[in-house]
Tab-separated table of C-alpha atoms and ligand atoms in Angstrom:
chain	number	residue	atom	x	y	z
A	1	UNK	CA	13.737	-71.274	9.303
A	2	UNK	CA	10.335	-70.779	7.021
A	3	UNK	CA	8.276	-67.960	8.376
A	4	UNK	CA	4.981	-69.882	9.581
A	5	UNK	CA	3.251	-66.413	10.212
A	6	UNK	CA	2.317	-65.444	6.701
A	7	UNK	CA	4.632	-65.334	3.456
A	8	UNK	CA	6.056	-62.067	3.969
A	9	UNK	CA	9.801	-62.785	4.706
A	10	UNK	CA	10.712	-59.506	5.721
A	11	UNK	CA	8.331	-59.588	8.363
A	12	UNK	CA	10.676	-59.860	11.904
A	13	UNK	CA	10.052	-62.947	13.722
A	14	UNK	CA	10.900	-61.303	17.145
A	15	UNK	CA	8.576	-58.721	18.892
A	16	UNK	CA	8.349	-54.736	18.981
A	17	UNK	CA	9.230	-55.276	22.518
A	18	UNK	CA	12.608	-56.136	21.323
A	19	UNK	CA	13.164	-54.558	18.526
A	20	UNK	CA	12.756	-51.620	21.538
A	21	UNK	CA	16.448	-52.071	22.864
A	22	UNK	CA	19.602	-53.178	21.755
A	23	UNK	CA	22.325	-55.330	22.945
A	24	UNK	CA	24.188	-54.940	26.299
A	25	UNK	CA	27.162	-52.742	25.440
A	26	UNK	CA	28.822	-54.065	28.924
A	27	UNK	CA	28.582	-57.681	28.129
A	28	UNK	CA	29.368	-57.532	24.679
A	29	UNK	CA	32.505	-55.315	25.812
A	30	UNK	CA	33.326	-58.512	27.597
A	31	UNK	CA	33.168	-60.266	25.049
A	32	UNK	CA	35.344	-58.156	22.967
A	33	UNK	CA	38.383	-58.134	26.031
A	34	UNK	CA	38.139	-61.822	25.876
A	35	UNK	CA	38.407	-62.038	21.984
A	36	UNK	CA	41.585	-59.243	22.297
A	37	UNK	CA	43.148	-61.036	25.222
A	38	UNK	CA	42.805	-57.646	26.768
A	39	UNK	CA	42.158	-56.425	30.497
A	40	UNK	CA	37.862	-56.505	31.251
A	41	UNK	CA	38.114	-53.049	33.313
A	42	UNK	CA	34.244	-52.845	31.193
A	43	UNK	CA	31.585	-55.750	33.185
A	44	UNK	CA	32.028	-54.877	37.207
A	45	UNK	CA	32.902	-58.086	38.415
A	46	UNK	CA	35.821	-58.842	40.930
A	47	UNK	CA	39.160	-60.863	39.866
A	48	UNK	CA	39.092	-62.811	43.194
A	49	UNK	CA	36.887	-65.543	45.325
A	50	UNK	CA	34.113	-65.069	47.887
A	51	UNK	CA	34.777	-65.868	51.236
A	52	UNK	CA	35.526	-68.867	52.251
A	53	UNK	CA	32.603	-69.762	54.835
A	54	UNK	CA	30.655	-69.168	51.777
A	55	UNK	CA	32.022	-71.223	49.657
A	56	UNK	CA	32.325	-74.394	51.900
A	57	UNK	CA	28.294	-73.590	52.882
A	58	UNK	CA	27.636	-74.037	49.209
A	59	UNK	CA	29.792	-76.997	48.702
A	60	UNK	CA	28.594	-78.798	51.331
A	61	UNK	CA	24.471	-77.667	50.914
A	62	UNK	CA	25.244	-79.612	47.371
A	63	UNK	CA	26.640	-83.045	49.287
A	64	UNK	CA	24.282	-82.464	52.107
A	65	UNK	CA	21.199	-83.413	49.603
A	66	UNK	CA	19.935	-79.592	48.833
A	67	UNK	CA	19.568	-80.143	45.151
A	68	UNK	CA	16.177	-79.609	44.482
A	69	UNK	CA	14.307	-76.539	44.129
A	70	UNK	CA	14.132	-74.390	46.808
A	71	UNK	CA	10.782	-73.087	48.157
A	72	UNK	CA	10.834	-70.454	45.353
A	73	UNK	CA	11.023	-67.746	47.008
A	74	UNK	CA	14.084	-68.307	48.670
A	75	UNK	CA	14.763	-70.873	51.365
A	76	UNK	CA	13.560	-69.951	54.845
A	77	UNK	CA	17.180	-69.960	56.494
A	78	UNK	CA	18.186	-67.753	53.780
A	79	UNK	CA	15.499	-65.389	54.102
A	80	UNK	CA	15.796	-65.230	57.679
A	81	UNK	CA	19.893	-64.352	57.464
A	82	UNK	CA	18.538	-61.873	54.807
A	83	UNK	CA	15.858	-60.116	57.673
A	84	UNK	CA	18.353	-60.522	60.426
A	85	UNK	CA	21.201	-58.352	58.438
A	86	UNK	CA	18.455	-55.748	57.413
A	87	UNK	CA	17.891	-55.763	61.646
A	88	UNK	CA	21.504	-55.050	62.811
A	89	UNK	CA	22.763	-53.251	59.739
A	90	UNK	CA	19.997	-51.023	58.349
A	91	UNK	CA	17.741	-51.247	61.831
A	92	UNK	CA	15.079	-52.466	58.750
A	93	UNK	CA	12.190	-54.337	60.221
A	94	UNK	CA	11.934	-57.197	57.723
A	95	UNK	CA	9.730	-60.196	58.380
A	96	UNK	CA	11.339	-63.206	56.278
A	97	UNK	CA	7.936	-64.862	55.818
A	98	UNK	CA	6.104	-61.726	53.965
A	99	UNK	CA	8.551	-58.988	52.850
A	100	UNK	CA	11.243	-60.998	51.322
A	101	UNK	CA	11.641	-62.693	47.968
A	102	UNK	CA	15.213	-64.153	46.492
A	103	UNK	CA	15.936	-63.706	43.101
A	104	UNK	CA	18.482	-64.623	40.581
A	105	UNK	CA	20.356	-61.739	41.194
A	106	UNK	CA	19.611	-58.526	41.708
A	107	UNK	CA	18.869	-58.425	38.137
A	108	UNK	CA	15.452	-60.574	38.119
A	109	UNK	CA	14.684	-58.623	41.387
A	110	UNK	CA	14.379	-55.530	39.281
A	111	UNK	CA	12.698	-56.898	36.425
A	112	UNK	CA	10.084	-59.025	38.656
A	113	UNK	CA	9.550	-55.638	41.312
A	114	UNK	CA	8.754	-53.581	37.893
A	115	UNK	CA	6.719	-56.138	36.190
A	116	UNK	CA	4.561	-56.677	39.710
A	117	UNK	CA	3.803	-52.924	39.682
A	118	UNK	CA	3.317	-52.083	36.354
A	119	UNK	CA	0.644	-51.306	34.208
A	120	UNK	CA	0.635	-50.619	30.257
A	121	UNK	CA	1.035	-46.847	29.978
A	122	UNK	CA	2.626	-45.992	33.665
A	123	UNK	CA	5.510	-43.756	33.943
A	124	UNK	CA	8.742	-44.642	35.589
A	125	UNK	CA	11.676	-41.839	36.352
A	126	UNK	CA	14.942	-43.324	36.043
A	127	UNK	CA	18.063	-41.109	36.779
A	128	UNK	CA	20.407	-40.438	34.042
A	129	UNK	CA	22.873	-42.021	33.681
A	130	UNK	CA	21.752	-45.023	34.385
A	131	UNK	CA	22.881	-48.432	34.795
A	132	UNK	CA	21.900	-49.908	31.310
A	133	UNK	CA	19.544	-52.536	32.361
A	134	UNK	CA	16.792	-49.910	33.700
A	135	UNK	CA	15.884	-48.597	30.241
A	136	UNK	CA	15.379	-52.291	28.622
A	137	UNK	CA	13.588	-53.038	32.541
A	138	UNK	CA	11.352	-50.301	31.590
A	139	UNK	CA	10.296	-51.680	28.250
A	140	UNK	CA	10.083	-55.358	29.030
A	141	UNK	CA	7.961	-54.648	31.436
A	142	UNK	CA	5.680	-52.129	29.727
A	143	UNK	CA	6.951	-48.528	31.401
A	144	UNK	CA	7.182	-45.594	29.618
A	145	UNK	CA	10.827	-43.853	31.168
A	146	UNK	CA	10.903	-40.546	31.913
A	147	UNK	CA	14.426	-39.620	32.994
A	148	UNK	CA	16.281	-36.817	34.821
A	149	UNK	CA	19.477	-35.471	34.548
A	150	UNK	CA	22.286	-36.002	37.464
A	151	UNK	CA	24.650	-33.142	36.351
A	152	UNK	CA	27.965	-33.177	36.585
A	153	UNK	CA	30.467	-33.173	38.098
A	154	UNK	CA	29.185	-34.026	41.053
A	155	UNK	CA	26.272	-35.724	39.833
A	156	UNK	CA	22.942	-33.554	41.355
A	157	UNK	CA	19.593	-33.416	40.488
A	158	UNK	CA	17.842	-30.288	40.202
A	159	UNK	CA	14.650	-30.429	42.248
A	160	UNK	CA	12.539	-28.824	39.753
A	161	UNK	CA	13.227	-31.137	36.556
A	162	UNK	CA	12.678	-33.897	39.422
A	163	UNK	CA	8.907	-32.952	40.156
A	164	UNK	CA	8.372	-32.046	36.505
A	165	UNK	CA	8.879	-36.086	36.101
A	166	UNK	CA	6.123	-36.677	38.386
A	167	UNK	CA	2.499	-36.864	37.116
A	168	UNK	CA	-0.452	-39.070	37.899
A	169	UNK	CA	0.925	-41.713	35.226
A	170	UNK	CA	3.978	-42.080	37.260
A	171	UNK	CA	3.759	-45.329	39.180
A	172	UNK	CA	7.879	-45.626	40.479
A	173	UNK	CA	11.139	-44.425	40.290
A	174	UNK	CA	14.093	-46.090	40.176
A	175	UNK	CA	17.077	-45.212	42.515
A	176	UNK	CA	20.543	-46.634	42.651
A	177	UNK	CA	22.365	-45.639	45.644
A	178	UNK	CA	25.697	-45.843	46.134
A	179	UNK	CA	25.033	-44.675	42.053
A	180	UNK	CA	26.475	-47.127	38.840
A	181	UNK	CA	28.129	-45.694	37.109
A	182	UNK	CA	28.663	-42.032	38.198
A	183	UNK	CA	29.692	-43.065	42.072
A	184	UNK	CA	26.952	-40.974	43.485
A	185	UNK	CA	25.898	-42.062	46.938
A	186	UNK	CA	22.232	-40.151	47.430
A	187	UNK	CA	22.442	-38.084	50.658
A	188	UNK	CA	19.766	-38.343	53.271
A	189	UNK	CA	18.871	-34.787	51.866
A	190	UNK	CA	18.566	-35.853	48.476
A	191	UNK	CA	16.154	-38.990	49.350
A	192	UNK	CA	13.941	-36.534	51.520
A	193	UNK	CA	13.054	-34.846	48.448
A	194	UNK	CA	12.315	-38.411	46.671
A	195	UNK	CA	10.624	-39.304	49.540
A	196	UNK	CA	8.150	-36.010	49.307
A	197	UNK	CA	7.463	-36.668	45.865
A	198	UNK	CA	6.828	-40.239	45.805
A	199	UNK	CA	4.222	-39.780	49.017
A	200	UNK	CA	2.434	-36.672	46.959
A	201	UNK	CA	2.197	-38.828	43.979
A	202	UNK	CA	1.505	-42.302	45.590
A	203	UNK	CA	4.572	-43.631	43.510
A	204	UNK	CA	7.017	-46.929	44.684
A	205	UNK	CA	10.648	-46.158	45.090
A	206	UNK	CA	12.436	-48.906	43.502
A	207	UNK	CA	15.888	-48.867	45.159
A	208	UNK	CA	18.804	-51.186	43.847
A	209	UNK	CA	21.399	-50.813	46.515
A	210	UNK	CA	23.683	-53.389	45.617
A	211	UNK	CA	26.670	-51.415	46.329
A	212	UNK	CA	25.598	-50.712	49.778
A	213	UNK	CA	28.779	-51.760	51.368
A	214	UNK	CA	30.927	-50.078	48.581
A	215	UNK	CA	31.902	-46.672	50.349
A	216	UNK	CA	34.742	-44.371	50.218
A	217	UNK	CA	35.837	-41.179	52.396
A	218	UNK	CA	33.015	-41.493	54.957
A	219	UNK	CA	29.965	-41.486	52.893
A	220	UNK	CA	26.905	-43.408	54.503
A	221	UNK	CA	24.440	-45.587	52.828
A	222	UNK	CA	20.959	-44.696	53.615
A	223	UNK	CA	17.761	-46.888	52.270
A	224	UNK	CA	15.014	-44.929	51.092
A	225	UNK	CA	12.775	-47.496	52.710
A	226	UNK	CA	13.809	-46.727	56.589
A	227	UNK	CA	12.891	-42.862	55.887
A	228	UNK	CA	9.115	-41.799	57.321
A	229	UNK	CA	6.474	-43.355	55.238
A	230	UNK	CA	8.236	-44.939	53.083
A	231	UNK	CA	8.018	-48.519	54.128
A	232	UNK	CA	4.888	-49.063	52.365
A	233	UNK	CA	5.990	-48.096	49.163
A	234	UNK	CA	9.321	-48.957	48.783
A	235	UNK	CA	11.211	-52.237	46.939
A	236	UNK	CA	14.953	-52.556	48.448
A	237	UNK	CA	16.775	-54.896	45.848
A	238	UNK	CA	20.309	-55.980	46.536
A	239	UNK	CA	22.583	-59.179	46.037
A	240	UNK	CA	25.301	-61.147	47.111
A	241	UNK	CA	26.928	-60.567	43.759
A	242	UNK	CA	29.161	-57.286	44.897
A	243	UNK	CA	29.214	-57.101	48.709
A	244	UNK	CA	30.422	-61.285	48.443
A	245	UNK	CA	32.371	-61.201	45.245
A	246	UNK	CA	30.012	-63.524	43.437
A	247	UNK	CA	28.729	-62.191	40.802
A	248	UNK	CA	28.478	-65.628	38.505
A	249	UNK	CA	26.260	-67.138	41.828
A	250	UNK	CA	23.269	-65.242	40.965
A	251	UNK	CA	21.649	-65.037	43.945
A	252	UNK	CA	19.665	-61.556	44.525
A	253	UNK	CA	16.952	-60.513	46.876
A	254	UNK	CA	13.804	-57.923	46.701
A	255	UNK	CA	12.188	-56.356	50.582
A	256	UNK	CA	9.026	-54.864	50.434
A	257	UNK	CA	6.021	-54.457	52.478
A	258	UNK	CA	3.536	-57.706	52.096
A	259	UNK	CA	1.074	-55.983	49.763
A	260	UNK	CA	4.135	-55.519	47.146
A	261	UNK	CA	5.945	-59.052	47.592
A	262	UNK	CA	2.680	-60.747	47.032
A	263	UNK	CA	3.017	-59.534	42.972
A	264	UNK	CA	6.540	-59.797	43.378
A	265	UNK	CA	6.779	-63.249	44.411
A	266	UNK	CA	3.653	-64.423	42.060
A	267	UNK	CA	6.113	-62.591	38.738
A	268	UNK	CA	9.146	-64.330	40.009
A	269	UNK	CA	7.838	-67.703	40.398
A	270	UNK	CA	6.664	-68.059	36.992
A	271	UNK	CA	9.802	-65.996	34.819
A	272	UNK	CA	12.475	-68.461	36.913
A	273	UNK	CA	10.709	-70.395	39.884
A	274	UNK	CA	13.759	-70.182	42.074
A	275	UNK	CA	17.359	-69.293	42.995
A	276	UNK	CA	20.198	-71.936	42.307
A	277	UNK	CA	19.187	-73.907	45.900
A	278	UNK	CA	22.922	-74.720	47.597
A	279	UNK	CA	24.050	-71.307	46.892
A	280	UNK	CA	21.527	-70.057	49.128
A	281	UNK	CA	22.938	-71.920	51.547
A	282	UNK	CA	26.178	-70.329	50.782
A	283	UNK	CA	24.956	-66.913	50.941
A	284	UNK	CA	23.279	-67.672	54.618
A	285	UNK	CA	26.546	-68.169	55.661
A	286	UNK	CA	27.499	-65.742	54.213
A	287	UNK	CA	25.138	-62.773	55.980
A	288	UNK	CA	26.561	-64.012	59.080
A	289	UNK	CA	30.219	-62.274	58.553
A	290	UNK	CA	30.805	-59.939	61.364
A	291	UNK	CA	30.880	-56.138	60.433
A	292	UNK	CA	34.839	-56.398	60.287
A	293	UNK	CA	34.376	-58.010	56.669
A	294	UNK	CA	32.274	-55.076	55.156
A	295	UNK	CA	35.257	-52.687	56.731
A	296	UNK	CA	37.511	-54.392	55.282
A	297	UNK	CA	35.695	-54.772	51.690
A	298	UNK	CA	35.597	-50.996	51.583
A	299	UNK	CA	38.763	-50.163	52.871
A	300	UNK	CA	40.290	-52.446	49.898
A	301	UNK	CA	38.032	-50.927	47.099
A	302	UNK	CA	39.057	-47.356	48.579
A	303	UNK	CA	42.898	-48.350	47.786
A	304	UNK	CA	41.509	-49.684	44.426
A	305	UNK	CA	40.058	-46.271	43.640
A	306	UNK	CA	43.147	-44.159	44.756
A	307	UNK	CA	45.033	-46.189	42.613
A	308	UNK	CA	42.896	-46.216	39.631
A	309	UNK	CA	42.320	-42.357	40.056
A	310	UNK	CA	45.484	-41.552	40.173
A	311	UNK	CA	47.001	-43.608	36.741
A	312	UNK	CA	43.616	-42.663	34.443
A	313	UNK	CA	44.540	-39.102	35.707
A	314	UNK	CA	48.721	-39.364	34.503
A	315	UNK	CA	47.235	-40.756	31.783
A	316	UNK	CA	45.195	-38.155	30.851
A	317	UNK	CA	41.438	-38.777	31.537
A	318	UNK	CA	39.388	-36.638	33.578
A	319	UNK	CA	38.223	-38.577	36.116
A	320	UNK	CA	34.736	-37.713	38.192
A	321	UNK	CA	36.044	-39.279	41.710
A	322	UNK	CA	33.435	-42.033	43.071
A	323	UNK	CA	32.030	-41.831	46.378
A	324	UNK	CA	30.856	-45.606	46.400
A	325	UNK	CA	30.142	-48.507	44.055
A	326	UNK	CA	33.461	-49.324	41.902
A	327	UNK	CA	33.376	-47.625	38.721
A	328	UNK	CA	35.309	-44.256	37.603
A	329	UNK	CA	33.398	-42.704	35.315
A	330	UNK	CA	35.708	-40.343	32.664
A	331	UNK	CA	35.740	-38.107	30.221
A	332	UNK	CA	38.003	-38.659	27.209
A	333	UNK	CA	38.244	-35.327	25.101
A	334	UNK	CA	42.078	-34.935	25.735
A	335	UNK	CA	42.406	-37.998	23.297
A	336	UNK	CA	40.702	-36.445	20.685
A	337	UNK	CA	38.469	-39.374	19.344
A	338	UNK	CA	35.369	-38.549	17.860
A	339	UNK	CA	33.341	-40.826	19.790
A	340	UNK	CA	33.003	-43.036	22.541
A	341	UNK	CA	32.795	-46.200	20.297
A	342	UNK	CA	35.808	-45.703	18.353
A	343	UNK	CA	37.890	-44.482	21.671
A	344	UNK	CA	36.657	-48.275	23.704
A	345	UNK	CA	37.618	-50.406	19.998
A	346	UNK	CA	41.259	-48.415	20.247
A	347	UNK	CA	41.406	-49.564	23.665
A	348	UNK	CA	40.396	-52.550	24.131
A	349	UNK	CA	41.921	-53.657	20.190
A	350	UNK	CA	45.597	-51.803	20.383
A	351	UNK	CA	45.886	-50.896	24.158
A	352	UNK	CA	44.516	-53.778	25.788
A	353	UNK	CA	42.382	-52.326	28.031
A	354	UNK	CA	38.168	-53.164	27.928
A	355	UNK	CA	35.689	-50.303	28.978
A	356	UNK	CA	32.278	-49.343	28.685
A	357	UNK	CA	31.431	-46.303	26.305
A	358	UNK	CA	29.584	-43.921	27.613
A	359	UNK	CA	26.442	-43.703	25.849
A	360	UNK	CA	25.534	-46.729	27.093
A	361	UNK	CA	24.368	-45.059	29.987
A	362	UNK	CA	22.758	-41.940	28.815
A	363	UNK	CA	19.461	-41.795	26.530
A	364	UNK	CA	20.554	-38.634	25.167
A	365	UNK	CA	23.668	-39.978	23.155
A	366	UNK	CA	25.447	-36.363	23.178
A	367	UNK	CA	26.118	-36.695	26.931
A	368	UNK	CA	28.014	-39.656	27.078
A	369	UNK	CA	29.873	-39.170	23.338
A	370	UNK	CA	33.253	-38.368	25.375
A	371	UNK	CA	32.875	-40.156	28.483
A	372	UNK	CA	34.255	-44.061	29.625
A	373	UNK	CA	33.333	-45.659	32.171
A	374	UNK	CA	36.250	-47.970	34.211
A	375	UNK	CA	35.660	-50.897	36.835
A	376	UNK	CA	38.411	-50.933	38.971
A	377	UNK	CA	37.102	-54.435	41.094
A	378	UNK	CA	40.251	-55.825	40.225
A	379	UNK	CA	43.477	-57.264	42.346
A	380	UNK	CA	46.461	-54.603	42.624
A	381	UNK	CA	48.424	-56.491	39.985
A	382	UNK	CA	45.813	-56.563	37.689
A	383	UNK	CA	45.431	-53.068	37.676
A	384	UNK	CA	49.320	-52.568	37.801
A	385	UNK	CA	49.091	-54.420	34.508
A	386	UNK	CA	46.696	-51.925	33.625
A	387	UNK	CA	48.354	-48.849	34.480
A	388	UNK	CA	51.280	-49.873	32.549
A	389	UNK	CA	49.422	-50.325	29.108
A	390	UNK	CA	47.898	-47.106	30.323
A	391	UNK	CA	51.281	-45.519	29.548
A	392	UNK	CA	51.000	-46.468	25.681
A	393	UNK	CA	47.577	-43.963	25.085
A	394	UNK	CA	48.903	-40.984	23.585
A	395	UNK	CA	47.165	-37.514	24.371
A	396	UNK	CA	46.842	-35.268	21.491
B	1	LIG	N1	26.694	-54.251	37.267
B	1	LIG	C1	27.858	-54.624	36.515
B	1	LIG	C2	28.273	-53.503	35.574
B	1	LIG	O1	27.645	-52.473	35.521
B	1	LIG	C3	27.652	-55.900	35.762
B	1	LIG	C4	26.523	-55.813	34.852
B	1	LIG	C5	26.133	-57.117	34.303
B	1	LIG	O2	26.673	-57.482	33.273
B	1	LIG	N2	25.226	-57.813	34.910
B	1	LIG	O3	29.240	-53.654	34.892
């Protein structure tokens, strides 16, 4: 294509913005699994259907007529089955009409929340490691990350470097509780302190809790936004993608008080103007499944950890065990690869077995040189298949 701009060819066509972040490691890791036929233990997505009520809802929304756009932010019955869960599950008091707005996953409902409260020059502190969307998030929508170490290995913050992130330029900080990829669920503790520091510095907690019902050994989820204060300056951002097993539906949501889901809603309308419109009504049904279903969810995923734990740690990896969420996050040195790249091509090209390097996750490359990441959201035979081609990575 001719260069209209001027007739300097070398000139990029696409924007600094751009230019600003790379590729996604984890879909293009997906990629590479389906090119090698090998297993995707790399993008978190489940190996099995979502319920069934869900399903059928969706189905039959489509025959029933609801093919047209939705009211675009979210139909009302979904919205409603979104405020009503919030009430018996989280004792949240969401009003349907004013704090909620449904996204295209929980995806758009962190780019939209960021690009509604952003200005050219704020700061945003984003925990690393970090889920690799936040960093691109950050720069798409104009945010200048400042980030803070969780150390291992059990993934803590250290309260100092935390308020040395915080100045008047900071305008939120994102959390990610129960934590991708690391496991961490943030104790009620832990959010006390964010709490203190986002009410000093009149910052918005930006809280992606789609792993909410993804908890092992006891651990609790706790949303920033039900903590004193915090109500008025907090986005909750979840999905059916995990807790339903749908991650292809798209279908995402963003709480917040009315003030924030005014710019929220006004940013989403325009990037997307609505959520696919019959799988909302899937998802309504959806919200209704008693609290036997999220039991059961998490008891499954537990077994699915135990398992997984147990074979990466015969095999050799150090493993840092995973409170929530459904990632194992590893470290690799015993293999004796220089890197994380080369160690993820071996495996997914000769062992069969996709993963997500681990400097895809850190900003500071060194951290995550020897570490893997592994999604384990996959049946028990797929991950017997797994272990066994496991057995065929040789230690050094
Ligand atoms: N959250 C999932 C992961 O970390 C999927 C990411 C994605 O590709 N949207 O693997």
């Amino acid at each position: 294509m001719l260069n209209t701009r001027d007739n300097n060819h070398s000139q990029p066509l696409t924007s600094l913005r751009v230019a600003g972040f790379t590729e996604s490691v984890i879909r293009e890791m997906t990629r590479l699994a389906k090119q090698h036929d090998a297993l995707n233990l790399a993008q978190g997505f489940p190996d099995w259907n979502p319920p069934e009520v869900m399903m059928e809802a969706a189905c039959k929304a489509i025959h029933d007529g609801v093919n047209q756009y939705a009211i675009t932010w979210g139909s009302p019955t979904l919205r409603g089955a979104i405020a009503e869960k919030y009430r018996w599950y989280q004792q949240m008091s969401v009003d349907a009409e004013t704090m909620v707005t449904v996204t295209c996953g929980a995806t758009e409902a962190m780019i939209s929340s960021l690009m509604a409260i952003i200005d050219p020059g704020d700061e945003v502190v984003v925990f690393e490691p970090f889920y690799e969307n936040y960093g691109p998030d950050a720069i798409l929508s104009g945010a200048t990350p400042h980030y803070v170490t969780l150390h291992e290995p059990d993934w803590h913050f250290d309260f100092d470097q935390l308020a040395a992130a915080f100045n008047n330029h900071t305008k939120a900080i994102i959390i990610n509780t129960p934590n991708n990829p690391t496991g961490k669920v943030f104790t009620r503790e832990e959010l006390m302190l964010i709490t203190g520091l986002c009410q000093k510095w009149g910052v918005v907690a930006v809280t992606d809790e789609i792993y909410e019902h993804i908890l092992y050994d006891g651990r609790e989820h706790l949303s920033i936004a039900t903590l004193p204060g915090m109500s008025e300056q907090t986005i909750t951002i979840n999905a059916a993608s995990k807790t339903y097993s749908a991650t292809g539906w798209r279908v995402g949501w963003a709480i917040a008080a009315p003030h924030l889901t005014n710019g929220i809603r006004k940013v989403h309308d325009f990037l997307t103007v609505g959520a696919a419109a019959p799988l909302q009504e899937g998802v309504t049904a959806a919200l209704a499944l008693p609290l036997e279903y999220y039991a059961g969810l998490a008891a499954s995923y537990q077994d699915k950890r135990n398992f997984m734990l147990k074979v990466l740690g015969d095999t050799g990896f150090k493993c840092f065990k995973p409170f929530g969420a459904y990632y194992i996050m590893t470290d690799f040195s015993a293999f004796g690869f220089p890197d994380d790249t080369s160690f993820s091509r071996h495996l997914v090209a000769d062992i069969g077995i996709a993963a997500v390097p681990g400097t895809s996750f850190y900003r500071d490359a060194e951290l995550g040189k020897q570490r893997i990441r592994f999604a384990y959201a996959k049946q028990l035979p797929t991950l017997e298949t797994a272990a066994t081609r496991f057995s065929r990575l040789q230690r050094t």
